PDB file of C-alpha atoms in Angstrom:
ATOM      1  CA  MET A   1      51.634 108.913  44.972  1.00  0.00           C
ATOM      2  CA  ILE A   2      54.348 107.265  47.078  1.00  0.00           C
ATOM      3  CA  ALA A   3      57.608 106.693  45.239  1.00  0.00           C
ATOM      4  CA  LYS A   4      58.575 103.033  44.891  1.00  0.00           C
ATOM      5  CA  ARG A   5      61.656 101.957  46.837  1.00  0.00           C
ATOM      6  CA  ILE A   6      64.217  99.898  44.851  1.00  0.00           C
ATOM      7  CA  LEU A   7      64.427  96.470  46.473  1.00  0.00           C
ATOM      8  CA  PHE A   8      66.151  94.435  43.751  1.00  0.00           C
ATOM      9  CA  GLY A   9      68.408  95.030  40.761  1.00  0.00           C
ATOM     10  CA  GLN A  10      71.745  94.170  39.224  1.00  0.00           C
ATOM     11  CA  ALA A  11      74.012  92.443  41.711  1.00  0.00           C
ATOM     12  CA  PRO A  12      77.110  94.171  43.109  1.00  0.00           C
ATOM     13  CA  LYS A  13      80.134  93.787  40.802  1.00  0.00           C
ATOM     14  CA  ILE A  14      82.316  92.700  43.707  1.00  0.00           C
ATOM     15  CA  ALA A  15      81.100  89.570  45.475  1.00  0.00           C
ATOM     16  CA  LEU A  16      80.605  89.729  49.217  1.00  0.00           C
ATOM     17  CA  PRO A  17      82.400  87.158  51.381  1.00  0.00           C
ATOM     18  CA  GLU A  18      80.321  84.206  52.501  1.00  0.00           C
ATOM     19  CA  GLY A  19      78.252  84.985  55.574  1.00  0.00           C
ATOM     20  CA  ALA A  20      78.434  88.779  55.093  1.00  0.00           C
ATOM     21  CA  ILE A  21      76.771  90.832  57.809  1.00  0.00           C
ATOM     22  CA  ASP A  22      75.006  94.182  57.448  1.00  0.00           C
ATOM     23  CA  SER A  23      75.892  95.939  60.694  1.00  0.00           C
ATOM     24  CA  HIS A  24      73.457  98.860  60.457  1.00  0.00           C
ATOM     25  CA  MET A  25      69.943  99.224  59.111  1.00  0.00           C
ATOM     26  CA  HIS A  26      66.433  99.996  60.410  1.00  0.00           C
ATOM     27  CA  VAL A  27      63.003  98.418  60.179  1.00  0.00           C
ATOM     28  CA  TYR A  28      59.589  99.985  60.562  1.00  0.00           C
ATOM     29  CA  SER A  29      55.979  98.859  60.639  1.00  0.00           C
ATOM     30  CA  ALA A  30      52.914 100.761  59.459  1.00  0.00           C
ATOM     31  CA  GLN A  31      51.111  99.223  62.423  1.00  0.00           C
ATOM     32  CA  TYR A  32      53.199 101.261  64.847  1.00  0.00           C
ATOM     33  CA  PRO A  33      53.161 105.067  64.466  1.00  0.00           C
ATOM     34  CA  SER A  34      56.196 107.165  65.268  1.00  0.00           C
ATOM     35  CA  LEU A  35      56.448 108.462  68.831  1.00  0.00           C
ATOM     36  CA  LEU A  36      56.669 111.976  70.215  1.00  0.00           C
ATOM     37  CA  GLY A  37      60.150 113.353  69.771  1.00  0.00           C
ATOM     38  CA  GLY A  38      60.986 111.179  66.753  1.00  0.00           C
ATOM     39  CA  PRO A  39      60.719 111.769  63.006  1.00  0.00           C
ATOM     40  CA  ASP A  40      57.854 110.476  60.915  1.00  0.00           C
ATOM     41  CA  LEU A  41      57.930 106.934  59.524  1.00  0.00           C
ATOM     42  CA  PRO A  42      59.156 106.473  55.946  1.00  0.00           C
ATOM     43  CA  ALA A  43      56.274 106.932  53.509  1.00  0.00           C
ATOM     44  CA  ASP A  44      56.345 103.252  52.536  1.00  0.00           C
ATOM     45  CA  ALA A  45      56.962 101.938  56.090  1.00  0.00           C
ATOM     46  CA  ALA A  46      60.121 100.024  54.979  1.00  0.00           C
ATOM     47  CA  CYS A  47      59.389  96.763  56.764  1.00  0.00           C
ATOM     48  CA  LEU A  48      61.476  93.662  57.441  1.00  0.00           C
ATOM     49  CA  GLU A  49      60.028  91.838  54.413  1.00  0.00           C
ATOM     50  CA  ASP A  50      61.236  94.656  52.151  1.00  0.00           C
ATOM     51  CA  TYR A  51      64.689  94.525  53.638  1.00  0.00           C
ATOM     52  CA  GLN A  52      64.933  90.767  53.146  1.00  0.00           C
ATOM     53  CA  LYS A  53      64.532  91.376  49.424  1.00  0.00           C
ATOM     54  CA  VAL A  54      67.497  93.779  49.603  1.00  0.00           C
ATOM     55  CA  GLN A  55      69.494  91.144  51.478  1.00  0.00           C
ATOM     56  CA  GLN A  56      68.864  88.678  48.707  1.00  0.00           C
ATOM     57  CA  TRP A  57      69.801  91.277  46.063  1.00  0.00           C
ATOM     58  CA  LEU A  58      73.104  92.190  47.704  1.00  0.00           C
ATOM     59  CA  GLY A  59      74.098  88.733  48.958  1.00  0.00           C
ATOM     60  CA  LEU A  60      73.865  89.498  52.683  1.00  0.00           C
ATOM     61  CA  LYS A  61      73.236  86.694  55.145  1.00  0.00           C
ATOM     62  CA  ARG A  62      72.925  88.266  58.588  1.00  0.00           C
ATOM     63  CA  VAL A  63      71.921  91.660  59.899  1.00  0.00           C
ATOM     64  CA  VAL A  64      72.203  93.978  62.908  1.00  0.00           C
ATOM     65  CA  ILE A  65      69.022  96.047  63.199  1.00  0.00           C
ATOM     66  CA  THR A  66      69.459  99.449  64.827  1.00  0.00           C
ATOM     67  CA  GLN A  67      66.542 101.051  66.662  1.00  0.00           C
ATOM     68  CA  PRO A  68      65.317 103.993  64.550  1.00  0.00           C
ATOM     69  CA  ASN A  69      64.701 107.421  66.025  1.00  0.00           C
ATOM     70  CA  ALA A  70      61.067 107.266  64.964  1.00  0.00           C
ATOM     71  CA  TYR A  71      60.289 104.789  67.749  1.00  0.00           C
ATOM     72  CA  GLN A  72      62.384 106.535  70.423  1.00  0.00           C
ATOM     73  CA  ILE A  73      62.601 104.230  73.496  1.00  0.00           C
ATOM     74  CA  ASP A  74      59.986 101.711  72.291  1.00  0.00           C
ATOM     75  CA  ASN A  75      62.000  98.783  70.853  1.00  0.00           C
ATOM     76  CA  THR A  76      58.924  96.699  70.003  1.00  0.00           C
ATOM     77  CA  VAL A  77      59.186  96.730  66.180  1.00  0.00           C
ATOM     78  CA  MET A  78      62.863  95.875  66.186  1.00  0.00           C
ATOM     79  CA  LEU A  79      62.461  93.083  68.729  1.00  0.00           C
ATOM     80  CA  GLU A  80      59.584  91.567  66.733  1.00  0.00           C
ATOM     81  CA  ALA A  81      61.835  91.573  63.679  1.00  0.00           C
ATOM     82  CA  LEU A  82      64.537  89.783  65.668  1.00  0.00           C
ATOM     83  CA  ASP A  83      61.954  87.150  66.676  1.00  0.00           C
ATOM     84  CA  VAL A  84      61.450  86.443  62.974  1.00  0.00           C
ATOM     85  CA  LEU A  85      65.155  86.381  62.135  1.00  0.00           C
ATOM     86  CA  GLY A  86      66.369  84.222  64.977  1.00  0.00           C
ATOM     87  CA  GLU A  87      70.136  83.629  64.777  1.00  0.00           C
ATOM     88  CA  ARG A  88      70.306  85.532  61.488  1.00  0.00           C
ATOM     89  CA  GLY A  89      69.656  88.803  63.297  1.00  0.00           C
ATOM     90  CA  ARG A  90      70.955  90.899  66.155  1.00  0.00           C
ATOM     91  CA  GLY A  91      69.726  94.224  67.487  1.00  0.00           C
ATOM     92  CA  VAL A  92      70.871  97.554  68.844  1.00  0.00           C
ATOM     93  CA  VAL A  93      68.172  98.861  71.205  1.00  0.00           C
ATOM     94  CA  VAL A  94      67.659 102.132  73.030  1.00  0.00           C
ATOM     95  CA  VAL A  95      68.553 101.771  76.700  1.00  0.00           C
ATOM     96  CA  THR A  96      67.993 104.484  79.289  1.00  0.00           C
ATOM     97  CA  PRO A  97      69.005 104.818  82.934  1.00  0.00           C
ATOM     98  CA  ASP A  98      65.472 103.617  83.774  1.00  0.00           C
ATOM     99  CA  THR A  99      65.738 100.381  81.780  1.00  0.00           C
ATOM    100  CA  THR A 100      65.486  97.432  84.164  1.00  0.00           C
ATOM    101  CA  GLU A 101      67.722  94.374  84.358  1.00  0.00           C
ATOM    102  CA  GLU A 102      64.697  92.241  83.569  1.00  0.00           C
ATOM    103  CA  GLU A 103      64.138  94.150  80.339  1.00  0.00           C
ATOM    104  CA  LEU A 104      67.782  93.753  79.363  1.00  0.00           C
ATOM    105  CA  GLU A 105      67.621  90.029  80.050  1.00  0.00           C
ATOM    106  CA  GLU A 106      64.510  89.685  77.850  1.00  0.00           C
ATOM    107  CA  TRP A 107      66.031  91.748  75.047  1.00  0.00           C
ATOM    108  CA  HIS A 108      69.271  89.816  75.213  1.00  0.00           C
ATOM    109  CA  ALA A 109      67.369  86.524  74.872  1.00  0.00           C
ATOM    110  CA  ARG A 110      65.633  87.934  71.770  1.00  0.00           C
ATOM    111  CA  GLY A 111      68.911  89.001  70.141  1.00  0.00           C
ATOM    112  CA  ALA A 112      69.813  92.504  71.403  1.00  0.00           C
ATOM    113  CA  ARG A 113      73.555  93.036  71.687  1.00  0.00           C
ATOM    114  CA  GLY A 114      74.022  96.805  71.768  1.00  0.00           C
ATOM    115  CA  ALA A 115      72.632 100.157  72.930  1.00  0.00           C
ATOM    116  CA  ARG A 116      72.236 103.172  70.682  1.00  0.00           C
ATOM    117  CA  ILE A 117      73.479 106.590  71.813  1.00  0.00           C
ATOM    118  CA  MET A 118      72.350 109.323  69.444  1.00  0.00           C
ATOM    119  CA  GLN A 119      73.710 112.809  70.038  1.00  0.00           C
ATOM    120  CA  LEU A 120      71.755 114.249  67.130  1.00  0.00           C
ATOM    121  CA  PRO A 121      68.354 115.906  66.876  1.00  0.00           C
ATOM    122  CA  GLN A 122      65.506 113.455  67.622  1.00  0.00           C
ATOM    123  CA  GLY A 123      67.840 110.943  69.230  1.00  0.00           C
ATOM    124  CA  ALA A 124      66.273 109.118  72.172  1.00  0.00           C
ATOM    125  CA  ALA A 125      69.370 108.818  74.398  1.00  0.00           C
ATOM    126  CA  GLY A 126      72.283 111.235  74.152  1.00  0.00           C
ATOM    127  CA  ILE A 127      75.901 111.222  75.247  1.00  0.00           C
ATOM    128  CA  ASP A 128      74.867 112.587  78.659  1.00  0.00           C
ATOM    129  CA  LYS A 129      73.386 109.116  79.295  1.00  0.00           C
ATOM    130  CA  LEU A 130      76.303 107.201  77.727  1.00  0.00           C
ATOM    131  CA  LEU A 131      78.239 106.167  80.836  1.00  0.00           C
ATOM    132  CA  GLU A 132      75.096 105.147  82.752  1.00  0.00           C
ATOM    133  CA  VAL A 133      73.943 103.056  79.812  1.00  0.00           C
ATOM    134  CA  ASN A 134      77.429 101.585  79.384  1.00  0.00           C
ATOM    135  CA  ALA A 135      77.373 100.451  83.036  1.00  0.00           C
ATOM    136  CA  LYS A 136      73.949  98.863  82.585  1.00  0.00           C
ATOM    137  CA  ILE A 137      74.831  96.849  79.497  1.00  0.00           C
ATOM    138  CA  LYS A 138      78.403  95.851  80.415  1.00  0.00           C
ATOM    139  CA  PRO A 139      77.349  92.699  82.347  1.00  0.00           C
ATOM    140  CA  PHE A 140      75.631  91.466  79.177  1.00  0.00           C
ATOM    141  CA  GLY A 141      78.699  91.982  76.997  1.00  0.00           C
ATOM    142  CA  TRP A 142      76.915  94.542  74.805  1.00  0.00           C
ATOM    143  CA  THR A 143      78.457  97.492  72.988  1.00  0.00           C
ATOM    144  CA  CYS A 144      77.402 101.138  72.829  1.00  0.00           C
ATOM    145  CA  ILE A 145      76.860 102.463  69.307  1.00  0.00           C
ATOM    146  CA  VAL A 146      77.495 106.204  69.437  1.00  0.00           C
ATOM    147  CA  GLN A 147      76.516 108.738  66.764  1.00  0.00           C
ATOM    148  CA  PHE A 148      77.470 112.409  66.969  1.00  0.00           C
ATOM    149  CA  TYR A 149      78.684 115.197  64.710  1.00  0.00           C
ATOM    150  CA  GLY A 150      82.379 114.508  64.307  1.00  0.00           C
ATOM    151  CA  ASN A 151      83.131 118.196  64.137  1.00  0.00           C
ATOM    152  CA  GLU A 152      82.245 118.253  67.866  1.00  0.00           C
ATOM    153  CA  ILE A 153      84.416 115.231  68.766  1.00  0.00           C
ATOM    154  CA  LEU A 154      86.806 117.170  70.982  1.00  0.00           C
ATOM    155  CA  GLU A 155      83.879 117.871  73.317  1.00  0.00           C
ATOM    156  CA  TYR A 156      83.061 114.167  73.611  1.00  0.00           C
ATOM    157  CA  VAL A 157      86.544 112.592  73.805  1.00  0.00           C
ATOM    158  CA  PRO A 158      86.748 112.720  77.634  1.00  0.00           C
ATOM    159  CA  THR A 159      83.475 110.787  77.924  1.00  0.00           C
ATOM    160  CA  LEU A 160      84.284 108.309  75.167  1.00  0.00           C
ATOM    161  CA  GLU A 161      87.622 107.516  76.808  1.00  0.00           C
ATOM    162  CA  LYS A 162      85.718 106.405  79.959  1.00  0.00           C
ATOM    163  CA  ILE A 163      83.675 103.742  78.151  1.00  0.00           C
ATOM    164  CA  GLN A 164      84.237 100.254  79.546  1.00  0.00           C
ATOM    165  CA  GLY A 165      84.507  97.603  76.848  1.00  0.00           C
ATOM    166  CA  ASP A 166      84.048  97.982  73.089  1.00  0.00           C
ATOM    167  CA  TYR A 167      81.969 100.680  71.429  1.00  0.00           C
ATOM    168  CA  VAL A 168      81.209 101.811  67.896  1.00  0.00           C
ATOM    169  CA  ILE A 169      81.642 105.299  66.407  1.00  0.00           C
ATOM    170  CA  ASP A 170      78.826 105.460  63.903  1.00  0.00           C
ATOM    171  CA  HIS A 171      78.398 106.803  60.359  1.00  0.00           C
ATOM    172  CA  PHE A 172      82.044 107.542  59.440  1.00  0.00           C
ATOM    173  CA  CYS A 173      82.135 109.772  62.566  1.00  0.00           C
ATOM    174  CA  LYS A 174      79.716 112.078  60.676  1.00  0.00           C
ATOM    175  CA  PHE A 175      82.008 114.978  59.911  1.00  0.00           C
ATOM    176  CA  ILE A 176      79.633 117.603  58.475  1.00  0.00           C
ATOM    177  CA  PRO A 177      81.192 119.257  56.578  1.00  0.00           C
ATOM    178  CA  PRO A 178      84.004 116.767  56.030  1.00  0.00           C
ATOM    179  CA  VAL A 179      87.244 117.758  57.749  1.00  0.00           C
ATOM    180  CA  LYS A 180      90.763 117.383  56.379  1.00  0.00           C
ATOM    181  CA  PRO A 181      92.977 114.380  57.276  1.00  0.00           C
ATOM    182  CA  ASP A 182      95.386 116.680  59.071  1.00  0.00           C
ATOM    183  CA  SER A 183      92.658 118.285  61.209  1.00  0.00           C
ATOM    184  CA  ILE A 184      92.652 118.067  64.987  1.00  0.00           C
ATOM    185  CA  GLU A 185      89.192 116.489  64.875  1.00  0.00           C
ATOM    186  CA  TYR A 186      90.246 113.676  62.571  1.00  0.00           C
ATOM    187  CA  ASN A 187      93.330 113.016  64.632  1.00  0.00           C
ATOM    188  CA  ALA A 188      91.134 112.816  67.740  1.00  0.00           C
ATOM    189  CA  LEU A 189      89.146 110.062  65.989  1.00  0.00           C
ATOM    190  CA  LEU A 190      92.365 108.186  65.171  1.00  0.00           C
ATOM    191  CA  GLY A 191      93.434 108.517  68.794  1.00  0.00           C
ATOM    192  CA  LEU A 192      90.214 106.909  69.991  1.00  0.00           C
ATOM    193  CA  ILE A 193      90.592 103.981  67.619  1.00  0.00           C
ATOM    194  CA  GLU A 194      94.238 103.563  68.616  1.00  0.00           C
ATOM    195  CA  ARG A 195      93.130 103.019  72.241  1.00  0.00           C
ATOM    196  CA  GLY A 196      91.843  99.621  71.141  1.00  0.00           C
ATOM    197  CA  ASN A 197      88.180  99.559  72.131  1.00  0.00           C
ATOM    198  CA  ALA A 198      86.562 101.769  69.449  1.00  0.00           C
ATOM    199  CA  TYR A 199      85.168 100.479  66.181  1.00  0.00           C
ATOM    200  CA  TYR A 200      84.537 102.711  63.129  1.00  0.00           C
ATOM    201  CA  LYS A 201      81.363 102.063  61.156  1.00  0.00           C
ATOM    202  CA  MET A 202      81.084 102.723  57.414  1.00  0.00           C
ATOM    203  CA  ALA A 203      77.417 103.657  56.978  1.00  0.00           C
ATOM    204  CA  GLY A 204      75.468 106.506  55.448  1.00  0.00           C
ATOM    205  CA  VAL A 205      78.352 108.102  53.523  1.00  0.00           C
ATOM    206  CA  TYR A 206      75.906 110.273  51.577  1.00  0.00           C
ATOM    207  CA  GLU A 207      74.843 111.993  54.839  1.00  0.00           C
ATOM    208  CA  SER A 208      78.285 113.546  55.342  1.00  0.00           C
ATOM    209  CA  SER A 209      79.814 113.916  51.871  1.00  0.00           C
ATOM    210  CA  LYS A 210      79.687 117.309  50.148  1.00  0.00           C
ATOM    211  CA  VAL A 211      81.178 115.862  46.962  1.00  0.00           C
ATOM    212  CA  GLY A 212      78.455 113.236  46.786  1.00  0.00           C
ATOM    213  CA  ALA A 213      77.945 110.289  44.457  1.00  0.00           C
ATOM    214  CA  PRO A 214      79.473 108.371  42.882  1.00  0.00           C
ATOM    215  CA  GLU A 215      82.914 108.904  44.438  1.00  0.00           C
ATOM    216  CA  TYR A 216      82.320 110.506  47.863  1.00  0.00           C
ATOM    217  CA  SER A 217      85.982 111.421  47.682  1.00  0.00           C
ATOM    218  CA  ASP A 218      85.863 113.830  50.656  1.00  0.00           C
ATOM    219  CA  ILE A 219      84.897 110.901  52.904  1.00  0.00           C
ATOM    220  CA  GLU A 220      87.154 108.444  51.084  1.00  0.00           C
ATOM    221  CA  VAL A 221      90.271 110.343  52.147  1.00  0.00           C
ATOM    222  CA  LEU A 222      89.153 109.995  55.765  1.00  0.00           C
ATOM    223  CA  ALA A 223      87.913 106.399  55.656  1.00  0.00           C
ATOM    224  CA  LYS A 224      90.664 104.644  53.714  1.00  0.00           C
ATOM    225  CA  PRO A 225      93.522 105.421  56.125  1.00  0.00           C
ATOM    226  CA  ILE A 226      91.411 103.945  58.949  1.00  0.00           C
ATOM    227  CA  ILE A 227      90.565 100.853  56.867  1.00  0.00           C
ATOM    228  CA  GLU A 228      94.250 100.383  56.032  1.00  0.00           C
ATOM    229  CA  ARG A 229      95.544 100.904  59.584  1.00  0.00           C
ATOM    230  CA  PHE A 230      92.760  99.290  61.581  1.00  0.00           C
ATOM    231  CA  PRO A 231      90.914  96.749  59.451  1.00  0.00           C
ATOM    232  CA  GLU A 232      90.095  94.773  62.579  1.00  0.00           C
ATOM    233  CA  ARG A 233      88.192  97.794  63.993  1.00  0.00           C
ATOM    234  CA  VAL A 234      85.930  98.594  61.014  1.00  0.00           C
ATOM    235  CA  LEU A 235      82.282  97.620  60.373  1.00  0.00           C
ATOM    236  CA  TRP A 236      79.979  98.232  57.386  1.00  0.00           C
ATOM    237  CA  GLY A 237      76.257  98.961  57.401  1.00  0.00           C
ATOM    238  CA  SER A 238      73.847  99.590  54.512  1.00  0.00           C
ATOM    239  CA  ASN A 239      71.900 102.219  56.475  1.00  0.00           C
ATOM    240  CA  TRP A 240      68.808 100.943  54.672  1.00  0.00           C
ATOM    241  CA  PRO A 241      66.207 102.334  54.106  1.00  0.00           C
ATOM    242  CA  HIS A 242      68.118 105.631  53.812  1.00  0.00           C
ATOM    243  CA  VAL A 243      65.541 107.792  55.580  1.00  0.00           C
ATOM    244  CA  SER A 244      67.634 111.018  55.564  1.00  0.00           C
ATOM    245  CA  GLY A 245      65.985 112.005  52.278  1.00  0.00           C
ATOM    246  CA  PRO A 246      62.993 111.221  50.045  1.00  0.00           C
ATOM    247  CA  ILE A 247      62.689 107.738  48.584  1.00  0.00           C
ATOM    248  CA  GLU A 248      63.396 108.926  45.034  1.00  0.00           C
ATOM    249  CA  ASN A 249      66.818 110.241  46.186  1.00  0.00           C
ATOM    250  CA  ALA A 250      67.864 107.061  47.965  1.00  0.00           C
ATOM    251  CA  PRO A 251      71.148 105.563  46.663  1.00  0.00           C
ATOM    252  CA  ASN A 252      71.246 102.376  44.651  1.00  0.00           C
ATOM    253  CA  ASP A 253      72.345  99.868  47.319  1.00  0.00           C
ATOM    254  CA  ALA A 254      74.407  97.701  44.975  1.00  0.00           C
ATOM    255  CA  ILE A 255      76.308 100.643  43.481  1.00  0.00           C
ATOM    256  CA  LEU A 256      76.960 102.105  46.915  1.00  0.00           C
ATOM    257  CA  LEU A 257      78.118  98.772  48.264  1.00  0.00           C
ATOM    258  CA  ASP A 258      80.551  98.351  45.397  1.00  0.00           C
ATOM    259  CA  LYS A 259      82.088 101.747  46.184  1.00  0.00           C
ATOM    260  CA  MET A 260      82.529 100.840  49.843  1.00  0.00           C
ATOM    261  CA  MET A 261      84.104  97.503  48.872  1.00  0.00           C
ATOM    262  CA  GLU A 262      86.508  99.321  46.553  1.00  0.00           C
ATOM    263  CA  TRP A 263      87.685 101.385  49.547  1.00  0.00           C
ATOM    264  CA  MET A 264      88.346  98.185  51.492  1.00  0.00           C
ATOM    265  CA  GLY A 265      90.863  97.120  48.868  1.00  0.00           C
ATOM    266  CA  SER A 266      91.353  93.395  49.407  1.00  0.00           C
ATOM    267  CA  ASP A 267      89.342  90.220  49.938  1.00  0.00           C
ATOM    268  CA  GLN A 268      91.099  89.733  53.291  1.00  0.00           C
ATOM    269  CA  THR A 269      89.985  93.162  54.500  1.00  0.00           C
ATOM    270  CA  ARG A 270      86.434  92.570  53.261  1.00  0.00           C
ATOM    271  CA  GLN A 271      86.370  89.320  55.192  1.00  0.00           C
ATOM    272  CA  GLN A 272      87.285  91.188  58.344  1.00  0.00           C
ATOM    273  CA  ILE A 273      84.804  94.033  57.868  1.00  0.00           C
ATOM    274  CA  PHE A 274      81.801  92.035  56.657  1.00  0.00           C
ATOM    275  CA  VAL A 275      82.254  88.834  58.693  1.00  0.00           C
ATOM    276  CA  GLU A 276      84.905  88.625  61.391  1.00  0.00           C
ATOM    277  CA  ASN A 277      84.472  92.012  63.072  1.00  0.00           C
ATOM    278  CA  PRO A 278      80.647  92.016  63.381  1.00  0.00           C
ATOM    279  CA  GLN A 279      80.720  88.320  64.316  1.00  0.00           C
ATOM    280  CA  ARG A 280      83.029  89.184  67.196  1.00  0.00           C
ATOM    281  CA  LEU A 281      80.844  92.032  68.453  1.00  0.00           C
ATOM    282  CA  TYR A 282      77.349  90.690  67.944  1.00  0.00           C
ATOM    283  CA  TRP A 283      77.323  86.852  67.726  1.00  0.00           C
TER     284      TRP A 283
END
């Protein structure tokens, strides 16, 4: 029997700012199987209609859908979801060196505004493709969203420093295990943000934290200094539907959102992270 995903519950204790944007989640469709090289679909498919219930629960108004690894370079499901959402949605697609200008034009018209670079197992386009992809999307004003293991950041800094335009370092920079704030790796992350074109996305904290719920304190000590120093360079994403583990282990989205909002500290900072920053990048 498939476990039932929680789609509604008690509202977050801290109210989101008006027009709040979820800058990272995924959608699937049971009508489209996963592709070779990608992971299996979630057991319950986790479709757009399910996510819209979560939006209502949390008080979210707009969303940036990120292409999931399951569909590799086929962006069909995500683009169809954008067709439904209209101006309420934007998308991060997978772009390869073989993607044509005509495809990019079509995807842009349908709401795509970024390209996903995934330097993790089952990712469709890795950092070796980053600069080629960056060159392809730059005329459209898109951003690269880059996910890698933060413990390997020193290897990737030379490439990241060559990116033209804005880009996003995904999933708290995914330090597994979490590093210390005085580590060379963490300071390399700070150096990239200080350059002025890197954003830091708060998403999937449970994937990196060894301490775990409810405090995630080993990630908190890394995230809060960045939030405090660079509030204009921070994004937040729900990472729904939390496919890194079984459905029954998925976090309660409202409780997790409250914890992330606590780290942000003030209404002004929340306004930047939930509204102003993603608005600037994607709308």
